Coordinates of C-alpha atoms and ligand atoms in Angstrom, one line a residue:
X1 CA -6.7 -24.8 -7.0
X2 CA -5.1 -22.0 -8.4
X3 CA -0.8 -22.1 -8.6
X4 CA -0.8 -17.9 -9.1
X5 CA 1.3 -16.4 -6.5
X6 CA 4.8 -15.9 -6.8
X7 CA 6.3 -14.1 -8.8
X8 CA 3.9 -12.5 -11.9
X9 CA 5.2 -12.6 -15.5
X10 CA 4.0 -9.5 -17.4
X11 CA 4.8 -11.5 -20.9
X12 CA 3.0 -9.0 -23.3
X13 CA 4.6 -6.9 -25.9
X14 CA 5.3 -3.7 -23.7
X15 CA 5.6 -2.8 -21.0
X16 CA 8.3 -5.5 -20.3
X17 CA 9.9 -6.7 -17.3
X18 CA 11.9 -4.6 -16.1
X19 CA 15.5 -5.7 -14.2
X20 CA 16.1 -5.0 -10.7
X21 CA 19.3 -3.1 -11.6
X22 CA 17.1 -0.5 -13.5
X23 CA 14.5 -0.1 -10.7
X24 CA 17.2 0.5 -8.5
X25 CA 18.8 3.1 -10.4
X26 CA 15.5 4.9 -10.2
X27 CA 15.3 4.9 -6.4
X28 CA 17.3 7.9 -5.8
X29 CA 16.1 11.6 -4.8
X30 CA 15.5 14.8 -7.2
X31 CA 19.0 15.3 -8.6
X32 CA 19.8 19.2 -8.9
X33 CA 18.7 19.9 -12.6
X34 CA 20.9 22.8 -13.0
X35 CA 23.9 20.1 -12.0
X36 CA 26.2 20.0 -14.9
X37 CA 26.1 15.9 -14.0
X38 CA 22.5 16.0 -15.6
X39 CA 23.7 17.8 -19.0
X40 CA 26.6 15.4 -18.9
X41 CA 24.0 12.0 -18.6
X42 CA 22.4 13.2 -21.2
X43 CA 25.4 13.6 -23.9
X44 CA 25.7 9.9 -22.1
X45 CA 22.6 8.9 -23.1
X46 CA 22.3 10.2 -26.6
X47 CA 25.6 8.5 -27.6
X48 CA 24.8 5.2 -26.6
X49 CA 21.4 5.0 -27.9
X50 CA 23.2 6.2 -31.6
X51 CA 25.4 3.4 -31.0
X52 CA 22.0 1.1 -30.2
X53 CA 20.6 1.8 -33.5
X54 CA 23.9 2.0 -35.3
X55 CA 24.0 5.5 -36.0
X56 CA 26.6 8.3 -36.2
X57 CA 24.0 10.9 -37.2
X58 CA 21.3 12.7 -34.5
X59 CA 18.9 11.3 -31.8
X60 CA 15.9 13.7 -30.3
X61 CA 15.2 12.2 -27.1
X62 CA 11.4 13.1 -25.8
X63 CA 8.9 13.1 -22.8
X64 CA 6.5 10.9 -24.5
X65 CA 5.5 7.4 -25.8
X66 CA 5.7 5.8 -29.0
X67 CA 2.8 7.9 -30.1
X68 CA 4.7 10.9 -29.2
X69 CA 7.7 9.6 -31.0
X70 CA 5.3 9.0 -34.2
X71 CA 4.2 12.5 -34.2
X72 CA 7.6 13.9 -33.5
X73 CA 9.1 12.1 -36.7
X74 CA 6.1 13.4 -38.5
X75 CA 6.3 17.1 -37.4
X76 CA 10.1 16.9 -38.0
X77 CA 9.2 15.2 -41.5
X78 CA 6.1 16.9 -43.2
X79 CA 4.8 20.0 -43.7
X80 CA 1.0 20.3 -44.2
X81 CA -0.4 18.5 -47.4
X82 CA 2.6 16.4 -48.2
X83 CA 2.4 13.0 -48.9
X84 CA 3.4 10.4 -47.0
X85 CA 2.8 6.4 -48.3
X86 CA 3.1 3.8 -45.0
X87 CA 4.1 0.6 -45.7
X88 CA 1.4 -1.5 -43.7
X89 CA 1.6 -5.2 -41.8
X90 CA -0.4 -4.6 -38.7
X91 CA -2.7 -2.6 -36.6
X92 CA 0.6 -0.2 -35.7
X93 CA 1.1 0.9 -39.0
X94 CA -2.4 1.3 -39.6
X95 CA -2.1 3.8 -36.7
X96 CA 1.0 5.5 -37.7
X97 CA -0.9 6.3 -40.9
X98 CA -4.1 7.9 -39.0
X99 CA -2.0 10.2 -36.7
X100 CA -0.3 12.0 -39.9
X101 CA -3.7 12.5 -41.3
X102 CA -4.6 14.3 -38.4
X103 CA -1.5 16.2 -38.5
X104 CA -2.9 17.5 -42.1
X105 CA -0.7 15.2 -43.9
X106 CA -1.7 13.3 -47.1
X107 CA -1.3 9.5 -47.1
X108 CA -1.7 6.5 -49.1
X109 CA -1.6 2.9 -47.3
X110 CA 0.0 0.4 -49.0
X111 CA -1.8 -2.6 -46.9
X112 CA 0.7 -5.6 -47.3
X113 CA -1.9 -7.4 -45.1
X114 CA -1.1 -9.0 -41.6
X115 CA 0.3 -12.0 -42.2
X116 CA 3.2 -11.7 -44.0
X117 CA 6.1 -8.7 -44.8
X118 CA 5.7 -6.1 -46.9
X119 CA 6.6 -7.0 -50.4
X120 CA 9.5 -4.9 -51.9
X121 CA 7.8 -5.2 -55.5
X122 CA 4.7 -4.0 -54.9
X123 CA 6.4 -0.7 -52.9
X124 CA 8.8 0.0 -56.1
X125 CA 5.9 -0.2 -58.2
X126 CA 4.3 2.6 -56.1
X127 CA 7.2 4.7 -56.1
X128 CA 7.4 3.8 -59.7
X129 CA 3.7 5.4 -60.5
X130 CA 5.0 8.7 -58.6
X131 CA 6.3 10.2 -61.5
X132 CA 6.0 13.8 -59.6
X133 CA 8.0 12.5 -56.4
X134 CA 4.7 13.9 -54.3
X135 CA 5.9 11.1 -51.8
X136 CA 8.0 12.7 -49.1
X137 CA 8.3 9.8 -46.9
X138 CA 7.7 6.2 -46.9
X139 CA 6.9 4.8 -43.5
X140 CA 6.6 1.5 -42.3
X141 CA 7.0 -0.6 -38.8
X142 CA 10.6 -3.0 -38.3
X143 CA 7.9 -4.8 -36.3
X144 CA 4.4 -4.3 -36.2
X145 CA 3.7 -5.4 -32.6
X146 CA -0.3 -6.3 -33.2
X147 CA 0.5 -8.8 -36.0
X148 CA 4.0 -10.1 -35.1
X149 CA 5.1 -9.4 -38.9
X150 CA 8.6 -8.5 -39.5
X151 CA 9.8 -6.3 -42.5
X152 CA 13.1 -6.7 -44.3
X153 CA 14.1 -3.5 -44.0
X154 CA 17.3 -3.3 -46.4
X155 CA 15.0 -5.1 -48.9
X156 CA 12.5 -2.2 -48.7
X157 CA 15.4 0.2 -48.8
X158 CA 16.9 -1.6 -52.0
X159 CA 13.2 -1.1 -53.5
X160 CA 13.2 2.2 -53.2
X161 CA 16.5 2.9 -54.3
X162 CA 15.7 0.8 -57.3
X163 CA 12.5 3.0 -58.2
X164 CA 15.2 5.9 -58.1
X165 CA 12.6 7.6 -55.8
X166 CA 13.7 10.4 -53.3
X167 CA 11.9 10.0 -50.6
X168 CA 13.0 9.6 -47.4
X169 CA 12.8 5.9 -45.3
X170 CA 11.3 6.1 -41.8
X171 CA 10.9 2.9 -39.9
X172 CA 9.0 2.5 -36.4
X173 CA 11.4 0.3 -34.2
X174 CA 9.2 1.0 -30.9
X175 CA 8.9 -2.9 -30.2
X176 CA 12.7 -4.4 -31.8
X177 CA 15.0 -1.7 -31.0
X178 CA 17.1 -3.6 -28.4
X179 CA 15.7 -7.2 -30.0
X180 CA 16.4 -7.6 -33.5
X181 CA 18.8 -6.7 -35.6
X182 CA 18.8 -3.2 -36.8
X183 CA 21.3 -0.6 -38.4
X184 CA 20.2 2.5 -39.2
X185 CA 22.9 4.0 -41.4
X186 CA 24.2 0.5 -43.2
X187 CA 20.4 0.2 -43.9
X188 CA 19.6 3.3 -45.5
X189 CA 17.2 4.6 -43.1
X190 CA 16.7 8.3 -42.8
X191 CA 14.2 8.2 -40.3
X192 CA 14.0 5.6 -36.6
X193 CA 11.3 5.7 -34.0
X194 CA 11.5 4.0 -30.2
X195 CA 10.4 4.0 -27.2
X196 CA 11.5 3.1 -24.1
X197 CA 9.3 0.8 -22.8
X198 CA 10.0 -2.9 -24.5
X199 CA 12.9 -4.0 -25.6
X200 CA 14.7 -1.0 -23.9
X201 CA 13.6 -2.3 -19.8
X202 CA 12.2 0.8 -18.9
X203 CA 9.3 2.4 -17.6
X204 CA 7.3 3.9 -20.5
X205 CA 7.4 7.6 -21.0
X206 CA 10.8 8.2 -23.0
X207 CA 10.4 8.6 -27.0
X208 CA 13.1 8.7 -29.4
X209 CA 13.8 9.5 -32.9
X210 CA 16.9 9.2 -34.4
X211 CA 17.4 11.0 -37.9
X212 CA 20.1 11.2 -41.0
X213 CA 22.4 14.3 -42.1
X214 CA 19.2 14.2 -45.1
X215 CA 16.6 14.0 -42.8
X216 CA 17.8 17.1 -40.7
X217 CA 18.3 19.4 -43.2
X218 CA 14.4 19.1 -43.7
X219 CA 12.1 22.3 -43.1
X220 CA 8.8 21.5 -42.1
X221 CA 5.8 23.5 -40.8
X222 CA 4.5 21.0 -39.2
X223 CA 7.2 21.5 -36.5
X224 CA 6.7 23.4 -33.7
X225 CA 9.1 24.5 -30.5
X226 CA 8.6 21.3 -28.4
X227 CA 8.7 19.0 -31.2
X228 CA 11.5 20.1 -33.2
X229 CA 14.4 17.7 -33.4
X230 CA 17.1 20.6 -34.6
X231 CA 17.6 21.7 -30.8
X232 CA 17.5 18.8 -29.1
X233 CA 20.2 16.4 -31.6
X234 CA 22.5 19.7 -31.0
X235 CA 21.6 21.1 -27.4
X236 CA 23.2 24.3 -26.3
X237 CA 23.1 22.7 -22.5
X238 CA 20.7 20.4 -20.7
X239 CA 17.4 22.7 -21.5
X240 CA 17.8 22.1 -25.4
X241 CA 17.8 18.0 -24.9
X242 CA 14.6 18.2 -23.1
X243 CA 12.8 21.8 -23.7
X244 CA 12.0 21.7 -20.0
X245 CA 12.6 19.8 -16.8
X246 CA 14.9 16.5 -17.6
X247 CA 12.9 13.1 -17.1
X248 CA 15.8 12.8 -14.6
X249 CA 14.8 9.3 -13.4
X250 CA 13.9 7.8 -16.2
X251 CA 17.1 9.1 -17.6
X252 CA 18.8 6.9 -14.1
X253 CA 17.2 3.7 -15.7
X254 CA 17.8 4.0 -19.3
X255 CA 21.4 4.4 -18.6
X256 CA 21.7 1.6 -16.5
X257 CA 19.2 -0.3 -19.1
X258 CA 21.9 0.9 -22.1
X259 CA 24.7 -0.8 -19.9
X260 CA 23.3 -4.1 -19.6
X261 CA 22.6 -3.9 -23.4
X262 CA 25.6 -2.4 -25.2
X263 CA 28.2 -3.4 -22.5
X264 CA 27.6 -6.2 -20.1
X265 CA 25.7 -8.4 -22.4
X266 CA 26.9 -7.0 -25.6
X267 CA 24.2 -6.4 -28.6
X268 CA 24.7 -9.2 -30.7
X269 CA 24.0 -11.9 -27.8
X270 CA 21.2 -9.4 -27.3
X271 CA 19.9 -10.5 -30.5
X272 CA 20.8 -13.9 -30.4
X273 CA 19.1 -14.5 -26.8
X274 CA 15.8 -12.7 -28.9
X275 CA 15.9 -15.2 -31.9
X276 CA 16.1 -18.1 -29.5
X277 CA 13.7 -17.7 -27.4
X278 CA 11.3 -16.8 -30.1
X279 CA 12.4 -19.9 -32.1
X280 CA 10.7 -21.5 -28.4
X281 CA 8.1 -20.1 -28.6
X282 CA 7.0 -21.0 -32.2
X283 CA 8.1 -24.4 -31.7
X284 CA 5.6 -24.8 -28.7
X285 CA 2.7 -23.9 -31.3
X286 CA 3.8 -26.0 -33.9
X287 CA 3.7 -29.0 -31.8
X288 CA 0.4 -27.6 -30.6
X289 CA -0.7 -27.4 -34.1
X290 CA -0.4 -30.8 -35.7
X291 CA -3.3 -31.7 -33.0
X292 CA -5.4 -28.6 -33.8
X293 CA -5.5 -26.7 -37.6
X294 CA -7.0 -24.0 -35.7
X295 CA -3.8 -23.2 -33.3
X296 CA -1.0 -22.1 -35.7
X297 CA 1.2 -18.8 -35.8
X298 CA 0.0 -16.0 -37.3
X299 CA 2.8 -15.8 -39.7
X300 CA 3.9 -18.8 -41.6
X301 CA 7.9 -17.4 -43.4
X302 CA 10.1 -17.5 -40.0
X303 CA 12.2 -14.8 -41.6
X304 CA 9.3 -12.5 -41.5
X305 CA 8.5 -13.1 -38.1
X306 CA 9.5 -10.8 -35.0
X307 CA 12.3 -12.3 -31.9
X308 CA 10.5 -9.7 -29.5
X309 CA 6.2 -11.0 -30.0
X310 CA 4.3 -13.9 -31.1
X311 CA 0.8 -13.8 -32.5
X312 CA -1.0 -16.6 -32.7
X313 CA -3.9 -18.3 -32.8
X314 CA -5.2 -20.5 -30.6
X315 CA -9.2 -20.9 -32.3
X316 CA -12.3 -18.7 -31.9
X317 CA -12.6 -17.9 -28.2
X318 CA -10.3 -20.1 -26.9
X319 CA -7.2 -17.5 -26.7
X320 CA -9.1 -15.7 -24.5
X321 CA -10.1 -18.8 -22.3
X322 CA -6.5 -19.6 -22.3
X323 CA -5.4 -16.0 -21.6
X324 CA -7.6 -15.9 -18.8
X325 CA -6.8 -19.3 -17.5
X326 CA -3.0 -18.9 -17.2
X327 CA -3.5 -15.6 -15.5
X328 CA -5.5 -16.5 -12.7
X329 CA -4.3 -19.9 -12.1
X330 CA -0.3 -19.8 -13.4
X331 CA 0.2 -16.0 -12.9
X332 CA 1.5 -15.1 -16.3
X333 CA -0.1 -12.4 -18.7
X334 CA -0.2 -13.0 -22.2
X335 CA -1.0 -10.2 -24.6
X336 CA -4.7 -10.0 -26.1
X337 CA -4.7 -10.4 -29.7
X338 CA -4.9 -6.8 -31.6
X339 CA -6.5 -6.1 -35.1
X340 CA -6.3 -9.7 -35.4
X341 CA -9.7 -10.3 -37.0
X342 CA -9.9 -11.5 -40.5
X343 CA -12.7 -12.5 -43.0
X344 CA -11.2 -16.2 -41.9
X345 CA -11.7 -14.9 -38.3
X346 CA -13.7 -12.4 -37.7
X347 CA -13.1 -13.1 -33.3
X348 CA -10.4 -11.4 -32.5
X349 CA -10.6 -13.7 -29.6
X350 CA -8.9 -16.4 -32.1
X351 CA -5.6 -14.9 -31.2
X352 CA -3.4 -14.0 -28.9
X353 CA 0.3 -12.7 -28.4
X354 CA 3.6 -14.0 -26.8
X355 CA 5.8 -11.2 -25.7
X356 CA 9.5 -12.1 -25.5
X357 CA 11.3 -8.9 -25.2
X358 CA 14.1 -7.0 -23.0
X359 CA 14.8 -8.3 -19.6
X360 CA 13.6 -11.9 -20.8
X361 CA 15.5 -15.4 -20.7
X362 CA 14.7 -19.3 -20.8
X363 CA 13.4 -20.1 -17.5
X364 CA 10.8 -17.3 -17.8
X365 CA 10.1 -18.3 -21.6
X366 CA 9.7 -21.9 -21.1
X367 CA 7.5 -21.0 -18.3
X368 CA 5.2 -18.8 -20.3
X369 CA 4.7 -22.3 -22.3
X370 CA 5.0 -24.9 -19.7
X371 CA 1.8 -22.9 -18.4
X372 CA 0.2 -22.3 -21.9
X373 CA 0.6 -26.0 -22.1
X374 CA -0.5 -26.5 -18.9
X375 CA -4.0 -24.1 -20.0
X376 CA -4.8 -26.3 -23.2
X377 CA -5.0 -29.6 -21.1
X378 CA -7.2 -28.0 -18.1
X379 CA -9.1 -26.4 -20.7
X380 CA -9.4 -28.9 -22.7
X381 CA -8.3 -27.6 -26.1
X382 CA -7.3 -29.7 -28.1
X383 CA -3.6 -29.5 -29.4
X384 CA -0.6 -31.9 -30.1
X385 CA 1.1 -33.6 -27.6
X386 CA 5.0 -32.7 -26.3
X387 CA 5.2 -29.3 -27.1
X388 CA 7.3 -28.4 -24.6
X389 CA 9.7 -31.7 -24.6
X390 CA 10.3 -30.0 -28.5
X391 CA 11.5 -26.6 -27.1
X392 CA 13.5 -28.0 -24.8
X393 CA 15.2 -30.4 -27.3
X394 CA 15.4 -27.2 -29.5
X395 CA 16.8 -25.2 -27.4
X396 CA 19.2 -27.8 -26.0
X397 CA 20.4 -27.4 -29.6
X398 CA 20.9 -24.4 -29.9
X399 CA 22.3 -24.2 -26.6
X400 CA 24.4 -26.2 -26.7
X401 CA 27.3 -27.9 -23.6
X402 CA 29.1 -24.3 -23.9
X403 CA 26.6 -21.4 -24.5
X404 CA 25.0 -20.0 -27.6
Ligands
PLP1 C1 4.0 -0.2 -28.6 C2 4.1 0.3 -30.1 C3 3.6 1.6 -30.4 C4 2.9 2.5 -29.5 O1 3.7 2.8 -28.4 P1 3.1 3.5 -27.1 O2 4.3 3.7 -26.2 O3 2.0 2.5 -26.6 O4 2.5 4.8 -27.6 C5 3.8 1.9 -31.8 N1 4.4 1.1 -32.7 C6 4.8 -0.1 -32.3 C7 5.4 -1.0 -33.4 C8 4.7 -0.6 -31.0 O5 5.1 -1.8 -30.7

């Protein structure tokens, strides 16, 4: 007997659920373009997503995805034949890398596996052996979304400040902007991509790059009149943010998404709500685990883990039983596992992924696991017992009488 209607949960990394207040600021007629209200949202806009990823400096704001923002950062960046070197942890960065090579740009992986974050000495080494500074740009994801792998990003900074290299630091926040911590300009970071469907609540189909006073004053050829970041950071009037007709509606959501962030909730509880319902989640699979080696997160230093996804592994062909399970008896959609395979596991059906981003909070968390939990005993998969009395008794904790 399947318990599946009700209320769906969409619990995979992005698109995320998005609030009623955002959908409802969406549900309006065409505004008037040439209104100066629309010129005036968008000034709106680009300040508070500067003050989202703590910068004073520029924000392009785009029609587009997260690939759109990644080839917007690397028009902005690179002219043809300059080198780039990404900084690799997942499938994401692996993919980051493959759309500037078919931009014409020269790059160099540094593949810091997908398990664990990237290690600072191995990327001042590389900088180290560049004697000519032919690197232009080192690239690398906050959090790479397929793996669940989270980089330190000051400690990658501090690595490339220590080789005394020049190039510039771009980082890919399209699934922790809004999640994690993150500061731009106290970081070091010259370069930040997002998008605005994960932690950001709304429909997908805005992109944005944010970009440093050294970043701006780049040239590029690579750039061309839609693309280029010059025009929209320092619009003339509404035309110059957008090159075009305004998204105007998904402009109405993100505002009202930017308000429940920066104002009613307030960015640091942001983060803390993230990092405590992730701590649930990877509490769930370590009960799990002690009655199953194969069932085990995919990355064992908490620090390098992401607050916004969970990979795991649940053993060969049994994520996807689960996966399919919970969905058509619970209602809840868990990510499939992505790039996952290994020589260990070659299935990428070993694994699947947790999404815990944006409009997200404990009932819908500890439901995601009651019903994983729930999967493994219909299923029979073996796993360790009171899984979810340990998240509860976590978070409890971390709770607390008054509130975290
Ligand atoms: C989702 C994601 C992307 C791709 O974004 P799309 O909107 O699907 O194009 C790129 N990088 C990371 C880290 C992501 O999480």
């Amino acid at each position: 007997m399947p318990l599946a209607n009700g209320l769906p949960y969409l619990a995979i990394p992005g698109p995320s659920v998005m609030p009623e207040r955002v959908l409802r600021a969406m549900h309006r007629s065409s505004p008037n373009i040439y209104d100066p209200e629309q010129g005036e949202l968008a000034a709106a806009l680009a300040k508070d997503l500067r003050e989202l990823a703590g910068t004073p400096d520029h924000v392009a704001i785009y029609i587009g995805n997260g690939h759109a923002a990644w080839e917007a950062a690397n028009a902005n960046m690179f002219s043809r034949g300059d080198k780039a070197l990404l900084v690799s942890c997942g499938h994401f960065g692996q993919s980051w890398a493959g759309h500037a090579r078919a931009m014409g740009i020269e790059v160099e992986v540094l593949d810091c596996g997908r398990s664990a974050a990237a290690d600072p000495e191995r990327l001042e080494e590389v900088l180290r052996a560049d004697k000519s500074h032919h690197i232009k740009a080192v690239l690398t994801t906050h959090v790479d979304t397929a793996s669940g792998v989270k980089n330190d990003i000051p400690a990658l900074r501090a690595a490339i400040d220590a080789a005394g290299h020049p190039a510039l630091f771009a980082v890919d926040c399209i699934a922790s902007m809004g999640c994690d911590e993150y500061r731009m300009k106290e970081w070091g970071v010259d370069v930040t991509v997002a998008a605005s469907q994960k932690g950001l609540m709304t429909p997908p189909g805005m992109a944005f790059v944010w970009f440093s006073d050294k970043a701006a004053a780049l040239k590029s050829d690579l750039s061309t009149p839609y693309w280029d970041w010059q025009m929209r950071a320092k619009p003339k009037d509404f035309w110059h943010y957008w090159h075009g007709t305004p998204p105007t509606h998904h402009m109405a959501g993100l505002a009202e998404a930017l308000q429940m962030i920066l104002r009613d909730e307030g960015l640091s509880k942001v983060w803390a709500r993230h990092d405590a319902l992730a701590q649930a989640v990877w509490t769930a699979f370590d009960a799990w685990g002690q009655g199953n080696a194969d069932i085990r997160l995919n990355v064992a230093d908490p620090a390098a883990r992401a607050r916004s996804v969970t990979a795991g592994r649940i053993g060969a062909k049994d994520a996807t039983r689960l996966r399919k399970w919970v969905e058509a008896n619970a209602g809840l959609t868990l990510g499939i596992g992505l790039g996952m395979q290994s020589e260990a596991d070659p299935n990428a059906d070993g694994a699947l992924r947790v999404g815990h981003m944006g409009h997200v909070n404990a009932h819908q968390t500890l439901g995601a696991l009651a019903v994983m939990d729930m999967g493994l005993k219909a299923l029979d998969i073996p796993h360790g017992a009171g899984a979810i009395d340990a998240v509860t008794r976590h978070l409890a904790r971390l709770v607390g009488p008054a509130g975290l």
